[in-house]
């Protein structure tokens, strides 16, 4: 009988969606062996193929989608009047001009209206990605000042509030005028592009850009489940009632407009195709916000690559891979660890391996009802296996202190590896894992104590102190992430970002965006976050998800080849042996990726 970590469902299964699994019943506890513990805990999915399940209810994405569609229908009926600006200068259609000096991005987002909080979340997600390229200034579009477009390499505006009707336009006229006059790259996402056309004059807009936003609409909504980018058929799966549509651009001058990505509407026979993203001169337009309901093979990949066009167009193509071994604790089987480590050493694969320095089962769930705690010092055979890993291409990543919280179910058993450590959660009546927010005693001091106590556990047993961190179940508060930044050079993970975190206002622990990255970024908290964008091997159907096999991981890696300097980053539990791992490693290498040491990716 071998102990298996029961991984919680809630690892950021999508940027605005969480993988919400069915609850499971703990297996019968097995008596531990004091020489080499064996526990029969159920295997649990730690990182799903990011299934587009329902988002956190507090985000109200379905309501937002309905409001957008209704507002667009009113506009197309002619109920919205836009007054043109006087004296606005419209630059001629030219190729985007580059700004000399260091790369910088200006990210602007909406904050008004009943769904204004979404703008900050999307602004953070965009700022995080732009942080891969250089400095980022992110703020509400309402705070835009004349001339700021000219001070940055590129400007990105995320239109998440549909202005008009009961919601007055919060975009300053100065921004409309500067966009019309600049030759620098501008990216406009989703709403209010028609207002730009109206402000500068529709005929002037059409002459400059070759298409007419005032005759473009989100209707029909259709059933777009595929977006082609660089010949890659990216997925787009939106739950019923959650689709706000994709603006279908009315193109007047096809010679002036380049289609960057193509949407496929399968509600028609044959499927209808139309541009998902276009470029004309210095303006790039995306017909929807790409952050909701995403997964590893999703159209977000196109957006990840399009950022290079506006912020670093000369970037050469390069494809690197990162492998991480998951959930190693003092209760791990040293023979399993050695088998995987020896395979990777023979293949000369550099890799990371996560270590939870203290295993604890406070209620004896897997130990016959007897509470049990095991430290690294009590398991010299495990430590020896870890030392072999370090000597043969492996780098330790700290994975929390105990990877569980207190002596309560959070949400499953309270046992190391099963539960959250820095966030609270529960399983609802529909067997969904619900994030409840930071733990009650959450503070910078509390988090730092756990983080640093765990960090101090490696040296006394002869292991190097790690420089990288992965948050247990990828969930922590903004305060906790700050404490991690103070102790570790980078996080290797997906992360949560909270409403109020960017604006400096009160942080709302129930409104957050989850994000995975295709390349290293400097996030809005000032931390370096390394990519994990493929998910992991999971042979069993669970959490309302099908099995995730090596072919699925390799397929996600293949789709991510569309990102010109992107990564294929996956993780694997050593208790599955070397068979599936061999398929994953060979499949990723055969695509042309080169495995790299993740510690070389930090500043």
mmCIF file of C-alpha atoms in Angstrom, residues 103-320:
data_model
loop_
_atom_site.group_PDB
_atom_site.id
_atom_site.type_symbol
_atom_site.label_atom_id
_atom_site.label_comp_id
_atom_site.label_asym_id
_atom_site.label_seq_id
_atom_site.Cartn_x
_atom_site.Cartn_y
_atom_site.Cartn_z
ATOM 1 C CA UNK A 103 10.495 48.474 -23.656
ATOM 2 C CA UNK A 104 7.515 49.751 -21.729
ATOM 3 C CA UNK A 105 3.805 49.038 -21.926
ATOM 4 C CA UNK A 106 0.856 51.231 -20.966
ATOM 5 C CA UNK A 107 -2.106 49.072 -19.881
ATOM 6 C CA UNK A 108 -5.467 50.823 -19.555
ATOM 7 C CA UNK A 109 -8.644 49.239 -18.243
ATOM 8 C CA UNK A 110 -12.241 50.114 -17.365
ATOM 9 C CA UNK A 111 -13.491 50.439 -13.806
ATOM 10 C CA UNK A 112 -17.002 51.869 -14.122
ATOM 11 C CA UNK A 113 -20.416 50.232 -14.317
ATOM 12 C CA UNK A 114 -21.803 47.216 -12.429
ATOM 13 C CA UNK A 115 -18.988 44.990 -13.716
ATOM 14 C CA UNK A 116 -16.235 47.552 -13.404
ATOM 15 C CA UNK A 117 -14.323 45.279 -11.042
ATOM 16 C CA UNK A 118 -13.620 42.969 -13.989
ATOM 17 C CA UNK A 119 -11.532 45.682 -15.621
ATOM 18 C CA UNK A 120 -8.932 45.644 -12.869
ATOM 19 C CA UNK A 121 -8.684 41.841 -13.030
ATOM 20 C CA UNK A 122 -8.162 41.957 -16.796
ATOM 21 C CA UNK A 123 -5.752 44.833 -16.356
ATOM 22 C CA UNK A 124 -3.670 42.785 -13.928
ATOM 23 C CA UNK A 125 -3.637 39.785 -16.250
ATOM 24 C CA UNK A 126 -2.473 41.990 -19.114
ATOM 25 C CA UNK A 127 0.105 43.795 -17.014
ATOM 26 C CA UNK A 128 1.492 40.457 -15.842
ATOM 27 C CA UNK A 129 2.015 39.277 -19.418
ATOM 28 C CA UNK A 130 3.500 42.600 -20.460
ATOM 29 C CA UNK A 131 5.875 42.244 -17.506
ATOM 30 C CA UNK A 132 7.736 39.635 -19.544
ATOM 31 C CA UNK A 133 8.915 42.356 -21.908
ATOM 32 C CA UNK A 134 9.842 45.274 -19.666
ATOM 33 C CA UNK A 135 8.331 48.037 -17.557
ATOM 34 C CA UNK A 136 4.556 48.299 -17.243
ATOM 35 C CA UNK A 137 2.282 51.158 -16.255
ATOM 36 C CA UNK A 138 -1.263 49.969 -15.536
ATOM 37 C CA UNK A 139 -4.153 52.211 -14.530
ATOM 38 C CA UNK A 140 -7.837 52.937 -15.217
ATOM 39 C CA UNK A 141 -8.411 54.425 -18.641
ATOM 40 C CA UNK A 142 -10.314 57.237 -16.919
ATOM 41 C CA UNK A 143 -6.962 58.437 -15.531
ATOM 42 C CA UNK A 144 -5.308 58.707 -18.932
ATOM 43 C CA UNK A 145 -3.403 61.964 -19.512
ATOM 44 C CA UNK A 146 -2.676 63.580 -22.851
ATOM 45 C CA UNK A 147 0.532 62.342 -24.482
ATOM 46 C CA UNK A 148 0.997 59.129 -22.498
ATOM 47 C CA UNK A 149 0.687 56.967 -25.611
ATOM 48 C CA UNK A 150 3.864 58.552 -26.957
ATOM 49 C CA UNK A 151 5.774 57.732 -23.779
ATOM 50 C CA UNK A 152 5.489 53.955 -24.149
ATOM 51 C CA UNK A 153 6.497 51.266 -26.607
ATOM 52 C CA UNK A 154 2.871 50.164 -26.951
ATOM 53 C CA UNK A 155 -0.518 50.890 -25.397
ATOM 54 C CA UNK A 156 -3.099 48.203 -24.588
ATOM 55 C CA UNK A 157 -6.696 49.088 -23.764
ATOM 56 C CA UNK A 158 -9.063 46.392 -22.451
ATOM 57 C CA UNK A 159 -12.662 47.429 -23.058
ATOM 58 C CA UNK A 160 -14.673 45.449 -20.513
ATOM 59 C CA UNK A 161 -17.343 48.089 -19.820
ATOM 60 C CA UNK A 162 -19.747 48.736 -22.674
ATOM 61 C CA UNK A 163 -20.300 52.484 -22.516
ATOM 62 C CA UNK A 164 -23.595 54.008 -23.525
ATOM 63 C CA UNK A 165 -27.143 54.057 -22.163
ATOM 64 C CA UNK A 166 -26.981 54.215 -18.381
ATOM 65 C CA UNK A 167 -23.155 54.043 -18.282
ATOM 66 C CA UNK A 168 -21.509 57.301 -19.395
ATOM 67 C CA UNK A 169 -18.296 56.968 -21.387
ATOM 68 C CA UNK A 170 -15.347 57.031 -18.983
ATOM 69 C CA UNK A 171 -12.704 57.030 -21.727
ATOM 70 C CA UNK A 172 -11.171 60.519 -21.902
ATOM 71 C CA UNK A 173 -11.357 62.337 -25.212
ATOM 72 C CA UNK A 174 -7.600 62.775 -24.874
ATOM 73 C CA UNK A 175 -7.152 59.037 -25.261
ATOM 74 C CA UNK A 176 -9.340 58.837 -28.352
ATOM 75 C CA UNK A 177 -7.443 61.730 -29.891
ATOM 76 C CA UNK A 178 -4.016 60.337 -29.051
ATOM 77 C CA UNK A 179 -4.868 56.896 -30.464
ATOM 78 C CA UNK A 180 -5.941 58.527 -33.718
ATOM 79 C CA UNK A 181 -2.790 60.630 -33.922
ATOM 80 C CA UNK A 182 -0.104 58.168 -32.849
ATOM 81 C CA UNK A 183 2.037 55.935 -35.000
ATOM 82 C CA UNK A 184 3.027 53.783 -32.020
ATOM 83 C CA UNK A 185 1.461 50.326 -31.593
ATOM 84 C CA UNK A 186 -1.983 50.311 -29.997
ATOM 85 C CA UNK A 187 -3.905 47.175 -29.021
ATOM 86 C CA UNK A 188 -7.652 47.576 -28.515
ATOM 87 C CA UNK A 189 -9.552 44.679 -26.957
ATOM 88 C CA UNK A 190 -13.338 44.188 -27.096
ATOM 89 C CA UNK A 191 -15.636 47.134 -26.333
ATOM 90 C CA UNK A 192 -15.838 50.768 -27.423
ATOM 91 C CA UNK A 193 -13.820 50.619 -30.638
ATOM 92 C CA UNK A 194 -16.954 51.993 -32.358
ATOM 93 C CA UNK A 195 -16.750 55.017 -30.069
ATOM 94 C CA UNK A 196 -13.203 55.651 -31.258
ATOM 95 C CA UNK A 197 -14.518 55.584 -34.826
ATOM 96 C CA UNK A 198 -17.321 57.975 -33.968
ATOM 97 C CA UNK A 199 -15.032 60.367 -32.104
ATOM 98 C CA UNK A 200 -12.566 60.738 -34.952
ATOM 99 C CA UNK A 201 -15.167 60.347 -37.689
ATOM 100 C CA UNK A 202 -16.176 57.008 -39.137
ATOM 101 C CA UNK A 203 -14.966 57.886 -42.624
ATOM 102 C CA UNK A 204 -11.581 58.940 -41.233
ATOM 103 C CA UNK A 205 -11.333 55.706 -39.259
ATOM 104 C CA UNK A 206 -12.156 53.622 -42.319
ATOM 105 C CA UNK A 207 -9.603 55.490 -44.446
ATOM 106 C CA UNK A 208 -6.904 54.868 -41.857
ATOM 107 C CA UNK A 209 -7.717 51.323 -40.786
ATOM 108 C CA UNK A 210 -9.773 49.813 -43.609
ATOM 109 C CA UNK A 211 -12.701 48.576 -41.494
ATOM 110 C CA UNK A 212 -15.796 50.065 -39.880
ATOM 111 C CA UNK A 213 -16.471 49.316 -36.179
ATOM 112 C CA UNK A 214 -19.834 51.100 -36.314
ATOM 113 C CA UNK A 215 -21.083 48.398 -38.699
ATOM 114 C CA UNK A 216 -19.427 45.592 -36.724
ATOM 115 C CA UNK A 217 -21.405 43.648 -34.140
ATOM 116 C CA UNK A 218 -21.167 40.910 -31.527
ATOM 117 C CA UNK A 219 -24.295 39.384 -33.047
ATOM 118 C CA UNK A 220 -24.770 36.620 -34.003
ATOM 119 C CA UNK A 221 -23.274 34.945 -30.958
ATOM 120 C CA UNK A 222 -23.080 31.610 -32.748
ATOM 121 C CA UNK A 223 -20.977 28.747 -31.400
ATOM 122 C CA UNK A 224 -17.304 29.605 -31.855
ATOM 123 C CA UNK A 225 -15.291 26.728 -30.393
ATOM 124 C CA UNK A 226 -12.135 27.134 -32.458
ATOM 125 C CA UNK A 227 -9.754 29.971 -33.255
ATOM 126 C CA UNK A 228 -6.994 29.352 -35.791
ATOM 127 C CA UNK A 229 -3.676 31.096 -35.198
ATOM 128 C CA UNK A 230 -0.538 30.326 -37.208
ATOM 129 C CA UNK A 231 -2.365 27.262 -38.565
ATOM 130 C CA UNK A 232 -2.942 26.019 -35.018
ATOM 131 C CA UNK A 233 -6.605 25.160 -34.193
ATOM 132 C CA UNK A 234 -6.873 26.680 -30.726
ATOM 133 C CA UNK A 235 -9.856 25.807 -28.569
ATOM 134 C CA UNK A 236 -12.595 28.131 -27.319
ATOM 135 C CA UNK A 237 -15.207 26.539 -25.072
ATOM 136 C CA UNK A 238 -17.705 28.841 -23.368
ATOM 137 C CA UNK A 239 -20.449 27.516 -21.070
ATOM 138 C CA UNK A 240 -24.069 28.051 -22.044
ATOM 139 C CA UNK A 241 -25.135 31.615 -21.378
ATOM 140 C CA UNK A 242 -21.604 32.825 -20.773
ATOM 141 C CA UNK A 243 -20.666 33.968 -24.273
ATOM 142 C CA UNK A 244 -20.658 37.717 -24.830
ATOM 143 C CA UNK A 245 -19.772 37.169 -28.462
ATOM 144 C CA UNK A 246 -16.846 38.146 -30.652
ATOM 145 C CA UNK A 247 -17.000 41.395 -32.591
ATOM 146 C CA UNK A 248 -17.202 40.511 -36.286
ATOM 147 C CA UNK A 249 -15.320 43.309 -38.050
ATOM 148 C CA UNK A 250 -16.941 44.863 -41.100
ATOM 149 C CA UNK A 251 -13.938 45.147 -43.423
ATOM 150 C CA UNK A 252 -14.135 47.788 -46.162
ATOM 151 C CA UNK A 253 -10.636 47.512 -47.564
ATOM 152 C CA UNK A 254 -9.296 43.933 -47.359
ATOM 153 C CA UNK A 255 -5.906 45.044 -48.648
ATOM 154 C CA UNK A 256 -5.482 47.271 -45.587
ATOM 155 C CA UNK A 257 -6.449 44.675 -42.966
ATOM 156 C CA UNK A 258 -4.434 41.619 -41.938
ATOM 157 C CA UNK A 259 -6.338 38.830 -40.247
ATOM 158 C CA UNK A 260 -4.172 37.549 -37.405
ATOM 159 C CA UNK A 261 -6.481 34.832 -36.084
ATOM 160 C CA UNK A 262 -9.697 33.329 -37.450
ATOM 161 C CA UNK A 263 -12.806 32.296 -35.513
ATOM 162 C CA UNK A 264 -14.917 29.298 -36.602
ATOM 163 C CA UNK A 265 -18.656 29.514 -35.920
ATOM 164 C CA UNK A 266 -19.978 25.954 -36.023
ATOM 165 C CA UNK A 267 -23.628 26.992 -35.559
ATOM 166 C CA UNK A 268 -23.819 27.272 -39.347
ATOM 167 C CA UNK A 269 -23.318 24.612 -42.027
ATOM 168 C CA UNK A 270 -20.683 24.896 -43.270
ATOM 169 C CA UNK A 271 -18.985 26.719 -40.400
ATOM 170 C CA UNK A 272 -18.741 30.481 -40.744
ATOM 171 C CA UNK A 273 -15.285 32.000 -40.401
ATOM 172 C CA UNK A 274 -14.469 35.579 -39.487
ATOM 173 C CA UNK A 275 -11.499 37.449 -38.012
ATOM 174 C CA UNK A 276 -10.882 36.988 -34.278
ATOM 175 C CA UNK A 277 -7.970 39.438 -34.317
ATOM 176 C CA UNK A 278 -6.900 41.894 -37.004
ATOM 177 C CA UNK A 279 -4.191 44.452 -37.617
ATOM 178 C CA UNK A 280 -4.214 47.550 -39.766
ATOM 179 C CA UNK A 281 -1.270 49.918 -39.608
ATOM 180 C CA UNK A 282 -0.392 50.455 -35.962
ATOM 181 C CA UNK A 283 -3.748 49.216 -34.594
ATOM 182 C CA UNK A 284 -4.281 45.634 -33.421
ATOM 183 C CA UNK A 285 -7.848 44.693 -32.494
ATOM 184 C CA UNK A 286 -9.082 41.605 -30.601
ATOM 185 C CA UNK A 287 -12.807 40.936 -30.877
ATOM 186 C CA UNK A 288 -13.167 39.586 -27.340
ATOM 187 C CA UNK A 289 -11.394 39.593 -23.996
ATOM 188 C CA UNK A 290 -9.298 36.401 -24.087
ATOM 189 C CA UNK A 291 -9.048 35.739 -20.342
ATOM 190 C CA UNK A 292 -12.362 34.049 -19.512
ATOM 191 C CA UNK A 293 -12.931 30.282 -19.752
ATOM 192 C CA UNK A 294 -9.462 29.356 -20.915
ATOM 193 C CA UNK A 295 -7.362 26.208 -20.890
ATOM 194 C CA UNK A 296 -3.912 25.099 -22.022
ATOM 195 C CA UNK A 297 -4.965 24.699 -25.663
ATOM 196 C CA UNK A 298 -7.076 27.845 -25.729
ATOM 197 C CA UNK A 299 -7.120 30.954 -27.954
ATOM 198 C CA UNK A 300 -5.293 32.759 -25.141
ATOM 199 C CA UNK A 301 -2.178 31.291 -26.798
ATOM 200 C CA UNK A 302 -2.705 33.638 -29.745
ATOM 201 C CA UNK A 303 -2.786 36.621 -27.382
ATOM 202 C CA UNK A 304 0.365 35.383 -25.629
ATOM 203 C CA UNK A 305 2.197 35.530 -28.960
ATOM 204 C CA UNK A 306 0.615 38.715 -30.346
ATOM 205 C CA UNK A 307 2.200 40.652 -27.495
ATOM 206 C CA UNK A 308 5.578 40.035 -29.124
ATOM 207 C CA UNK A 309 4.373 41.870 -32.238
ATOM 208 C CA UNK A 310 3.774 45.093 -30.330
ATOM 209 C CA UNK A 311 6.416 44.894 -27.590
ATOM 210 C CA UNK A 312 9.293 42.808 -28.982
ATOM 211 C CA UNK A 313 8.800 42.095 -32.700
ATOM 212 C CA UNK A 314 12.441 41.154 -33.298
ATOM 213 C CA UNK A 315 12.364 38.270 -30.810
ATOM 214 C CA UNK A 316 13.798 35.113 -32.420
ATOM 215 C CA UNK A 317 11.908 31.847 -32.248
ATOM 216 C CA UNK A 318 12.954 29.617 -29.358
ATOM 217 C CA UNK A 319 11.093 26.828 -27.562
ATOM 218 C CA UNK A 320 12.117 25.709 -24.087
#
